[in-house]
């Protein structure tokens, strides 16, 4: 270490050592998720510059060696000496823990928020990182290795005096990360979201790892209005307008866009400083309050509802797609996972902005107002019918003592941790599965024919559906407000369908039901897809099973390709006898299971996956399957 490095600097290095010792504390995990957070952290710094009004383009490139370059056209991180630290400001940003958020002061920052940990954390977790600043006709550069500066900030050349901005390239450290390969789709999804939330900002994403480099650009002048249009693209809107409200109250910047479609589920997403808040919080409470109050006032005033009647919030939000985005200087996150916004001024701000502007919109657009109120009334009627049906079943089960569905072949073990339930398509496959199963721990629930598409049915119809009732009672958890995961009777819920298009469709219908009504089961990893074999190869009385085409090739290469092979392509589970079904798909020692996962960070995309696959519009669906062929097959929602 050179003499110029004083006591402060030594402390700084220890700070970054701490990041390398416990990376999980700073970026959540060292899995693929943590890896991708590195990119978001750097990009968020550039987004802050865009929010401040000085940057309109961010360019992100993944290189062949999995290093990533982020370039913005902002003012450039200051290169002058920071007097408190005695080193250039840019060096402070990259070598002092938590320096990022405070830097520059004032304004709204998306970095340093919920995931925001500062650029120094990215630096500490990279084998190397290089920053270049373009300012006043010069290029300044500094390089770091595992967080340590290799030389003092220096001028490395001239640039166009008009050009300003910051360029950062970093290479994630394989000593830290279990996974060091970036997924272009994951990054693109997040960039699309950022671009929707930051109107006017253009984000260009490039992947140089393929022979033909890929490039995708995201740029939405309409901001979150276009986000709502995107989320509704495979649905049928109830009216043309996308309602948009914007304002600033108590230092909270509020932006809301919304539109109803003809579906029966709500599809709203809250964001605080560009970060998704799946747990909700004060901003969502404020939005809901304003919606409920304004619609009820309007409906009463215009005699659209009877004296003494009122619309519930849930009924008004049936089929609603909305984005609620707030920017706030000092967000406070609460709750177990620290994901729920707690600032009370955010509630008041959203409530006021939406309340005032929605009232005006309804007065000026009575036709749209009427459509929404009528939809709410229909929802109310269906909800009443559903509640009556539910109360009836509740009363019945109280009398009879929670009887399990008749078609269920339950297992003997009573410890849910050991138990599995197979949801099997069709009575005949269900029969084989009942014979094949290990009765101690495996339960079988055969489901008949096509499963109800919950995206296209109202609550009353859903609760009346025999298949759905059977699943709810078998799982034991209840649904919606009654949902209680501690009552789950099987820790593995395994969907077993034919390995063909119909089977995939049925699996998707079942997943849609679970996602809409019991999302915790998916979030906590209880849901699986069984993978039946595609081929049976028989050779000299020996049997081999192949689960993919490639596997079949591999087996044939190993055992030899001559007239002694008998190859059967399985078209459905029904073609297997019980013993084969056990060997290939149910025996815990030999079967292949795929756990269904979902990334909460991009839950708006999960929703789009379902509505695209399940909705009525054919075009967007085809497009989706083509773009995401692998994902559809993996069903990794
Ligand atoms: C700070 O206040 C004075 C003017 O410059 C402000 C600033 O730091 N701007 C800024 C930072 N623009 N871009 C960045 C940035 C860009 C990347 C890609 C990475 C990082 C860590 C910062």
XYZ file of C-alpha atoms and ligand atoms in Angstrom:
659
model
C 0.000 0.000 0.000
C 1.458 3.369 -0.976
C 2.131 6.205 1.460
C -0.744 8.307 0.081
C -3.256 5.914 1.546
C -4.065 7.235 5.018
C -5.936 5.724 7.932
C -9.285 6.401 6.302
C -8.373 4.327 3.316
C -7.403 1.338 5.458
C -10.793 1.450 7.101
C -12.382 1.625 3.680
C -10.646 -1.540 2.546
C -11.815 -3.330 5.684
C -15.337 -2.196 4.825
C -15.208 -3.855 1.442
C -13.554 -6.948 2.967
C -16.688 -7.285 5.097
C -18.783 -7.295 1.925
C -16.675 -10.116 0.479
C -16.903 -12.068 3.740
C -20.687 -11.831 3.995
C -21.973 -11.014 0.501
C -25.440 -12.326 1.371
C -25.929 -9.514 3.902
C -25.529 -6.959 1.138
C -27.090 -8.511 -1.942
C -29.422 -11.112 -0.434
C -27.775 -14.154 -1.954
C -24.865 -15.294 -4.088
C -27.166 -17.223 -6.405
C -28.302 -16.034 -9.822
C -30.587 -13.529 -8.115
C -27.716 -11.819 -6.290
C -25.673 -11.876 -9.466
C -28.356 -9.996 -11.379
C -28.669 -7.490 -8.552
C -25.177 -6.289 -9.368
C -26.401 -5.074 -12.743
C -29.535 -3.489 -11.245
C -27.443 -1.637 -8.701
C -25.215 -0.060 -11.335
C -28.131 0.683 -13.661
C -30.112 2.263 -10.774
C -27.344 4.825 -10.339
C -27.751 5.842 -13.963
C -31.568 5.886 -13.562
C -31.125 8.371 -10.712
C -29.295 10.630 -13.104
C -32.239 10.271 -15.514
C -34.723 11.105 -12.727
C -32.667 14.186 -11.925
C -33.243 15.194 -15.540
C -29.714 14.904 -16.902
C -29.678 11.564 -18.697
C -31.993 10.082 -21.328
C -30.168 6.945 -22.495
C -28.676 3.974 -20.690
C -26.860 1.305 -22.613
C -26.162 -2.124 -21.098
C -23.999 -4.798 -22.720
C -23.227 -8.340 -21.592
C -19.830 -9.338 -22.994
C -18.550 -12.793 -23.959
C -16.683 -13.194 -20.654
C -19.884 -12.320 -18.699
C -18.583 -8.902 -17.778
C -21.180 -6.137 -18.107
C -20.858 -2.556 -19.313
C -23.330 0.174 -18.324
C -23.084 3.549 -20.058
C -25.165 6.641 -19.392
C -25.173 10.100 -20.925
C -25.558 11.978 -17.638
C -23.256 14.537 -16.091
C -20.677 11.945 -15.092
C -19.761 11.050 -11.523
C -17.724 14.013 -10.211
C -13.966 13.548 -10.603
C -12.971 16.349 -8.216
C -11.585 15.660 -4.742
C -14.149 14.975 -2.073
C -12.799 16.977 0.830
C -14.115 14.792 3.587
C -12.508 11.656 2.161
C -9.532 13.335 0.516
C -9.954 11.291 -2.688
C -11.884 11.918 -5.920
C -15.647 11.642 -5.499
C -15.792 8.778 -8.008
C -13.368 6.792 -5.866
C -15.593 7.428 -2.853
C -18.549 6.030 -4.783
C -16.722 2.802 -5.599
C -14.713 2.193 -2.437
C -16.748 3.469 0.513
C -19.621 1.396 1.741
C -23.051 3.089 1.539
C -21.617 6.222 -0.050
C -23.813 5.952 -3.124
C -27.201 6.983 -1.722
C -26.067 10.102 0.123
C -23.972 11.402 -2.685
C -25.003 14.660 -4.276
C -27.863 15.044 -1.780
C -31.537 15.805 -2.386
C -33.789 14.530 -5.135
C -35.365 11.115 -5.509
C -33.109 8.176 -5.813
C -33.976 4.680 -6.863
C -30.520 3.483 -5.829
C -29.828 3.064 -2.154
C -33.451 2.009 -1.676
C -34.678 -1.457 -0.892
C -32.064 -3.451 -2.782
C -29.780 -0.490 -3.245
C -26.498 -1.149 -1.576
C -24.230 1.180 -3.454
C -21.783 0.746 -6.275
C -18.998 -0.096 -3.806
C -20.681 -3.419 -3.070
C -20.649 -4.273 -6.773
C -16.983 -3.309 -6.846
C -16.164 -5.474 -3.832
C -17.815 -8.490 -5.465
C -16.144 -8.118 -8.866
C -12.808 -9.591 -9.931
C -12.273 -6.261 -11.638
C -14.237 -3.085 -12.313
C -13.363 -0.125 -14.506
C -15.058 3.243 -14.444
C -14.633 5.862 -17.166
C -16.045 9.371 -16.913
C -16.543 11.595 -19.935
C -16.447 15.246 -18.977
C -15.058 18.536 -20.282
C -13.418 16.861 -23.279
C -11.501 14.329 -21.217
C -11.811 10.664 -20.278
C -10.997 9.831 -16.664
C -10.456 6.241 -15.605
C -9.875 4.125 -12.552
C -9.589 0.361 -12.255
C -10.237 -1.767 -9.180
C -9.564 -5.419 -8.496
C -11.691 -7.104 -5.834
C -12.516 -3.616 -4.567
C -9.004 -2.198 -4.461
C -7.921 0.711 -6.644
C -5.103 -0.267 -8.981
C -4.007 3.312 -9.556
C -5.191 6.830 -8.817
C -7.901 8.282 -11.036
C -6.206 9.399 -14.259
C -6.919 11.030 -17.600
C -6.636 8.412 -20.326
C -7.428 10.560 -23.350
C -9.647 13.158 -24.946
C -13.285 12.888 -25.937
C -15.787 14.982 -27.819
C -16.260 18.027 -25.528
C -20.022 17.666 -26.016
C -19.976 14.185 -24.561
C -20.662 13.636 -20.879
C -21.491 10.537 -18.935
C -20.339 7.535 -16.975
C -19.261 4.081 -18.179
C -18.792 1.163 -15.794
C -17.621 -2.340 -16.700
C -17.458 -5.059 -14.079
C -16.762 -8.782 -13.968
C -18.565 -10.694 -11.172
C -16.208 -12.705 -9.011
C -16.620 -16.482 -9.425
C -15.064 -16.872 -5.961
C -18.214 -15.206 -4.611
C -21.047 -16.266 -6.915
C -22.305 -19.793 -7.442
C -23.684 -18.636 -10.756
C -21.815 -16.159 -12.959
C -23.759 -16.424 -16.196
C -26.245 -13.614 -16.780
C -29.671 -14.401 -18.152
C -30.514 -11.902 -20.871
C -34.279 -12.442 -20.506
C -34.178 -11.711 -16.779
C -32.244 -8.495 -17.354
C -34.538 -7.459 -20.200
C -37.635 -7.903 -18.050
C -36.254 -5.624 -15.369
C -35.124 -3.039 -17.941
C -38.581 -3.029 -19.518
C -40.054 -2.368 -16.086
C -37.585 0.461 -15.355
C -38.305 2.020 -18.756
C -42.086 1.925 -18.126
C -41.545 3.531 -14.723
C -39.218 6.243 -16.021
C -41.044 7.801 -18.956
C -38.813 9.051 -21.731
C -35.776 7.062 -20.624
C -34.330 4.784 -23.291
C -32.599 1.605 -22.146
C -30.709 -0.426 -24.718
C -29.792 -3.994 -23.773
C -27.226 -5.931 -25.749
C -25.963 -9.499 -25.484
C -22.646 -10.157 -27.221
C -22.335 -13.763 -26.134
C -24.095 -15.203 -29.139
C -22.575 -15.320 -32.597
C -25.173 -12.832 -33.780
C -25.347 -10.219 -30.968
C -28.850 -9.573 -29.638
C -30.165 -6.108 -28.996
C -33.402 -4.818 -27.512
C -34.396 -1.279 -26.738
C -37.028 -0.076 -24.246
C -38.399 3.429 -24.497
C -41.891 4.524 -23.452
C -42.905 8.133 -23.803
C -46.229 7.190 -22.182
C -44.551 5.687 -19.102
C -46.861 3.703 -16.840
C -49.811 4.303 -19.199
C -47.960 2.084 -21.639
C -47.226 -0.349 -18.788
C -50.986 -0.782 -18.237
C -51.561 -1.202 -21.985
C -48.821 -3.855 -22.029
C -50.333 -5.766 -19.100
C -53.744 -5.640 -20.759
C -52.537 -6.561 -24.225
C -53.934 -10.094 -24.135
C -57.118 -9.053 -22.342
C -60.189 -7.211 -23.512
C -60.397 -3.685 -22.020
C -63.858 -2.489 -20.964
C -63.231 1.030 -22.301
C -60.533 2.698 -24.340
C -59.125 5.268 -21.932
C -56.201 4.496 -19.684
C -56.855 6.658 -16.638
C -53.769 8.548 -15.541
C -53.223 10.641 -12.419
C -50.111 12.425 -11.410
C -49.143 14.819 -8.663
C -46.866 15.762 -5.838
C -48.011 16.023 -2.218
C -45.997 16.194 0.997
C -42.831 15.576 -1.010
C -44.207 12.323 -2.435
C -44.342 12.041 -6.201
C -47.420 10.040 -7.218
C -48.209 8.452 -10.571
C -51.122 6.101 -11.183
C -52.402 4.505 -14.394
C -55.389 2.167 -14.594
C -57.852 0.435 -16.907
C -60.459 -2.290 -16.358
C -60.671 -5.414 -18.510
C -63.372 -8.076 -18.742
C -61.543 -10.571 -16.481
C -62.444 -11.197 -12.859
C -59.123 -10.712 -11.160
C -57.299 -7.610 -10.063
C -53.872 -7.057 -11.531
C -52.296 -4.105 -9.744
C -48.660 -3.435 -8.964
C -47.168 -0.950 -6.578
C -43.711 0.533 -6.923
C -41.677 2.633 -4.540
C -38.667 4.299 -6.130
C -39.017 1.890 -9.075
C -38.973 -1.181 -6.851
C -41.914 -3.541 -6.864
C -43.712 -3.910 -3.506
C -45.538 -7.269 -3.595
C -46.425 -6.832 0.088
C -48.142 -3.533 -0.612
C -48.080 -0.749 1.955
C -49.378 2.763 2.523
C -49.278 3.745 -1.163
C -51.628 0.868 -2.028
C -53.901 1.624 0.923
C -54.181 5.240 -0.229
C -55.013 4.153 -3.769
C -57.718 1.740 -2.636
C -59.278 4.268 -0.259
C -59.532 6.876 -2.979
C -60.962 4.407 -5.494
C -63.640 3.082 -3.140
C -64.678 6.485 -1.839
C -64.727 8.266 -5.193
C -66.730 5.549 -6.980
C -69.261 5.276 -4.161
C -69.724 9.052 -4.021
C -70.153 9.180 -7.782
C -72.563 6.231 -7.920
C -74.707 7.680 -5.125
C -74.759 11.159 -6.568
C -75.783 9.859 -9.989
C -78.268 7.307 -8.612
C -76.422 4.350 -10.107
C -76.857 2.461 -6.832
C -79.850 2.325 -4.535
C -80.209 4.298 -1.344
C -78.293 2.556 1.447
C -76.314 0.375 -0.956
C -72.579 0.612 -1.450
C -69.862 -0.890 -3.615
C -67.019 -2.732 -1.932
C -63.425 -1.998 -2.865
C -62.943 -5.542 -4.123
C -65.934 -5.227 -6.439
C -64.651 -1.962 -7.887
C -61.251 -3.571 -8.479
C -62.583 -6.658 -10.245
C -60.750 -6.824 -13.598
C -58.661 -3.767 -12.785
C -55.122 -3.419 -14.089
C -53.256 -0.630 -12.315
C -49.781 0.696 -11.668
C -49.259 2.750 -8.536
C -45.830 4.321 -8.561
C -44.500 6.620 -5.867
C -41.130 8.268 -5.474
C -40.208 9.213 -1.974
C -37.021 10.543 -0.456
C -36.824 8.397 2.632
C -38.888 5.234 2.201
C -39.492 3.205 5.369
C -40.098 -0.470 4.831
C -41.892 -2.537 7.415
C -43.164 -6.030 8.053
C -41.393 -9.359 8.312
C -39.694 -9.111 4.954
C -39.176 -5.325 5.083
C -41.056 -4.994 1.821
C -44.137 -3.102 2.904
C -44.085 0.684 2.596
C -44.778 2.337 5.951
C -44.655 6.109 5.287
C -48.041 7.586 6.179
C -47.480 10.628 3.919
C -47.479 8.206 0.958
C -50.982 7.071 1.895
C -52.251 10.639 2.096
C -50.485 11.688 -1.104
C -51.875 8.843 -3.248
C -55.321 9.180 -1.673
C -55.440 12.933 -2.452
C -54.020 12.791 -5.965
C -56.209 9.871 -7.076
C -59.301 11.114 -5.223
C -59.217 14.615 -6.746
C -58.340 13.625 -10.294
C -60.550 10.533 -10.481
C -63.572 12.573 -9.403
C -62.967 14.991 -12.262
C -62.431 12.156 -14.728
C -65.729 10.482 -13.769
C -67.643 13.754 -14.078
C -66.201 14.287 -17.542
C -66.539 10.671 -18.722
C -69.947 9.415 -17.529
C -69.978 6.553 -20.059
C -66.768 5.064 -18.636
C -67.986 5.668 -15.082
C -71.184 3.766 -15.833
C -69.308 0.775 -17.293
C -67.156 0.475 -14.164
C -70.061 0.840 -11.744
C -72.065 -1.795 -13.639
C -69.135 -4.189 -13.618
C -68.813 -3.653 -9.851
C -72.487 -4.432 -9.349
C -72.183 -7.703 -11.283
C -69.140 -8.586 -9.217
C -71.069 -7.821 -6.039
C -73.869 -10.206 -7.004
C -71.419 -13.006 -7.838
C -69.557 -12.421 -4.575
C -72.774 -12.665 -2.579
C -73.649 -15.929 -4.313
C -70.141 -17.271 -3.686
C -70.287 -16.322 -0.032
C -73.606 -18.112 0.387
C -72.187 -21.209 -1.299
C -69.114 -21.093 0.904
C -71.115 -20.661 4.083
C -73.176 -23.644 3.067
C -70.089 -25.852 2.644
C -68.660 -24.525 5.882
C -71.831 -25.396 7.748
C -71.896 -28.796 6.078
C -68.304 -29.582 6.975
C -68.903 -28.454 10.556
C -71.722 -30.983 10.772
C -70.012 -33.819 8.963
C -66.495 -33.098 10.167
C -64.509 -31.960 7.125
C -65.110 -34.897 4.837
C -62.441 -35.434 2.198
C -63.463 -35.687 -1.446
C -64.767 -39.107 -2.469
C -62.373 -39.445 -5.380
C -59.320 -38.878 -3.215
C -57.232 -41.933 -2.418
C -55.527 -40.586 0.676
C -52.208 -41.747 2.084
C -51.748 -43.291 5.515
C -49.022 -41.125 6.970
C -50.476 -38.113 8.781
C -47.309 -35.992 8.872
C -47.691 -33.505 6.000
C -43.925 -33.256 5.610
C -43.825 -36.859 4.412
C -46.935 -36.650 2.274
C -47.468 -36.000 -1.413
C -50.597 -35.565 -3.452
C -50.670 -36.383 -7.142
C -53.189 -34.412 -9.183
C -53.781 -36.743 -12.091
C -55.502 -35.951 -15.322
C -58.305 -38.382 -16.158
C -59.921 -41.295 -14.357
C -57.957 -44.026 -16.142
C -54.520 -42.594 -15.377
C -55.881 -41.891 -11.910
C -56.723 -45.587 -11.577
C -53.223 -46.704 -12.576
C -51.724 -44.167 -10.214
C -53.835 -45.516 -7.343
C -52.523 -49.019 -8.024
C -48.957 -47.863 -8.528
C -48.548 -45.516 -5.596
C -46.798 -46.020 -2.331
C -49.883 -45.893 -0.156
C -47.999 -44.777 2.948
C -47.085 -41.326 1.700
C -48.691 -40.803 -1.725
C -52.267 -39.638 -2.170
C -53.995 -39.557 -5.554
C -56.654 -37.107 -6.663
C -57.938 -37.866 -10.164
C -59.314 -34.828 -11.972
C -61.783 -35.215 -14.776
C -61.459 -33.585 -18.185
C -60.627 -29.949 -18.681
C -60.087 -27.973 -15.519
C -62.056 -24.753 -15.116
C -60.107 -21.739 -16.344
C -60.222 -19.442 -13.316
C -59.100 -16.504 -15.475
C -62.446 -16.648 -17.227
C -64.877 -17.428 -14.440
C -66.440 -15.437 -11.628
C -66.035 -16.488 -8.021
C -69.470 -18.108 -7.677
C -68.752 -20.417 -10.612
C -65.272 -21.207 -9.341
C -66.522 -22.224 -5.891
C -69.221 -24.367 -7.458
C -66.718 -26.350 -9.557
C -66.355 -29.955 -8.335
C -62.671 -30.316 -9.281
C -61.736 -27.113 -7.517
C -63.754 -27.983 -4.426
C -62.008 -31.359 -4.300
C -58.576 -29.765 -4.446
C -59.381 -27.191 -1.779
C -60.680 -29.776 0.678
C -57.862 -32.224 -0.057
C -55.125 -29.621 0.503
C -56.766 -28.544 3.761
C -55.531 -24.939 3.622
C -58.691 -23.087 2.626
C -58.366 -20.228 0.153
C -58.242 -16.446 0.000
C -58.800 -14.885 3.423
C -59.230 -18.304 5.003
C -55.926 -19.573 3.598
C -53.721 -21.108 6.282
C -50.566 -22.808 5.086
C -49.998 -24.533 8.431
C -53.050 -26.664 7.595
C -51.480 -27.958 4.370
C -51.908 -31.746 4.351
C -49.214 -32.549 1.771
C -45.887 -30.792 1.413
C -45.581 -31.885 -2.195
C -48.387 -31.125 -4.619
C -47.485 -32.907 -7.832
C -49.236 -32.212 -11.097
C -49.100 -35.271 -13.337
C -50.400 -34.847 -16.880
C -49.670 -36.344 -20.291
C -46.472 -35.174 -21.958
C -48.358 -33.570 -24.840
C -49.974 -30.249 -25.685
C -53.243 -31.094 -23.913
C -51.337 -32.210 -20.847
C -49.352 -28.975 -20.807
C -52.607 -27.045 -21.124
C -54.177 -28.853 -18.190
C -51.023 -28.299 -16.134
C -51.179 -24.588 -16.936
C -54.851 -24.424 -15.903
C -53.992 -26.063 -12.592
C -51.052 -23.721 -12.059
C -53.272 -20.733 -12.854
C -55.702 -21.847 -10.167
C -52.906 -22.322 -7.621
C -51.284 -19.001 -8.551
C -54.531 -17.042 -8.216
C -55.975 -18.704 -5.149
C -53.042 -20.144 -3.185
C -49.910 -18.322 -4.348
C -48.143 -19.156 -1.069
C -48.011 -22.808 -2.099
C -45.922 -21.839 -5.114
C -43.865 -19.230 -3.276
C -42.961 -21.726 -0.571
C -41.992 -24.371 -3.117
C -44.735 -26.957 -2.529
C -45.827 -27.291 -6.166
C -44.186 -29.675 -8.635
C -44.682 -31.024 -12.107
C -44.089 -34.714 -12.680
C -42.212 -35.470 -15.857
C -43.364 -38.699 -17.483
C -40.989 -40.363 -19.970
C -41.414 -39.750 -23.690
C -39.909 -43.040 -24.888
C -39.552 -46.604 -23.798
C -36.692 -48.512 -25.389
C -36.661 -52.283 -25.030
C -33.581 -54.281 -25.928
C -32.938 -57.907 -25.074
C -35.521 -57.831 -22.272
C -33.951 -54.746 -20.764
C -36.033 -51.580 -20.558
C -34.761 -48.002 -20.770
C -36.809 -44.835 -20.375
C -35.956 -41.526 -22.015
C -37.473 -38.226 -20.795
C -36.283 -36.117 -23.719
C -35.329 -36.645 -27.372
C -31.688 -36.061 -26.496
C -31.821 -38.661 -23.787
C -33.203 -41.145 -26.286
C -30.282 -40.427 -28.629
C -27.853 -40.872 -25.765
C -29.330 -44.212 -24.754
C -29.345 -45.497 -28.340
C -25.712 -44.478 -28.739
C -24.806 -46.416 -25.612
C -26.739 -49.622 -26.239
C -26.303 -49.739 -30.005
C -28.646 -49.075 -32.889
C -29.747 -52.282 -34.578
C -32.891 -54.320 -35.145
C -32.990 -55.474 -31.521
C -34.424 -52.213 -30.214
C -38.137 -51.784 -29.721
C -38.983 -48.145 -29.284
C -42.340 -46.948 -28.020
C -43.334 -43.315 -27.928
C -45.682 -42.671 -25.019
C -48.635 -40.583 -26.001
C -50.158 -40.466 -22.564
C -49.975 -41.731 -19.033
C -52.750 -44.161 -19.926
C -50.369 -46.218 -22.085
C -48.315 -47.189 -19.076
C -49.363 -49.953 -16.739
C -49.220 -49.306 -13.023
C -45.749 -50.789 -12.656
C -44.323 -48.657 -15.450
C -45.994 -45.560 -14.040
C -44.417 -46.248 -10.667
C -40.953 -46.885 -12.120
C -40.890 -43.861 -14.368
C -42.955 -41.132 -12.764
C -43.837 -41.872 -9.157
C -40.989 -43.702 -7.459
C -39.182 -40.995 -5.452
C -35.890 -42.753 -6.204
C -36.268 -42.632 -9.972
C -38.842 -40.032 -11.011
C -38.100 -36.550 -12.394
C -39.895 -33.679 -10.660
C -39.729 -30.019 -11.582
C -40.377 -27.551 -8.822
C -42.489 -24.606 -9.925
C -40.941 -21.307 -8.876
C -41.767 -17.666 -9.366
C -39.677 -14.598 -9.171
C -41.533 -12.005 -7.145
C -39.334 -9.260 -8.454
C -41.016 -9.465 -11.803
C -44.460 -10.683 -10.760
C -46.073 -8.503 -13.424
C -44.450 -10.823 -15.960
C -45.786 -13.928 -14.193
C -49.258 -12.542 -14.540
C -48.699 -11.801 -18.178
C -47.555 -15.385 -18.711
C -50.811 -16.720 -17.348
C -53.162 -14.315 -19.012
C -51.321 -14.724 -22.275
C -51.525 -18.488 -22.143
C -55.058 -18.593 -20.765
C -56.741 -15.603 -22.367
C -58.885 -15.678 -25.500
C -56.685 -13.683 -27.807
C -54.776 -16.006 -30.094
C -52.159 -13.650 -31.504
C -50.408 -12.598 -28.313
C -50.404 -16.212 -27.197
C -48.641 -17.433 -30.303
C -46.117 -14.664 -29.946
C -45.512 -15.582 -26.340
C -44.948 -19.247 -27.049
C -42.510 -18.435 -29.806
C -40.548 -16.004 -27.669
C -40.499 -18.204 -24.610
C -40.565 -21.720 -25.999
C -38.201 -23.009 -23.329
C -40.097 -21.417 -20.497
C -43.387 -22.873 -21.580
C -41.875 -26.321 -21.643
C -40.200 -25.868 -18.262
C -43.269 -24.119 -16.898
C -40.922 -22.203 -14.691
C -43.289 -19.339 -14.102
C -23.854 13.522 -8.784
O -24.018 14.940 -8.591
C -23.212 15.777 -9.435
C -23.392 15.373 -10.847
O -23.309 13.975 -11.055
C -24.109 13.166 -10.198
C -23.779 11.741 -10.476
O -23.146 11.051 -9.722
N -24.283 11.299 -11.659
C -24.148 10.050 -12.137
C -23.751 8.884 -11.547
N -24.471 9.765 -13.379
N -24.258 8.498 -13.620
C -23.821 7.935 -12.532
C -23.465 6.540 -12.455
C -23.577 5.759 -13.596
C -23.220 4.437 -13.572
C -23.356 3.601 -14.786
C -22.739 3.866 -12.387
C -22.627 4.650 -11.249
C -22.119 4.040 -9.992
C -22.996 5.973 -11.283
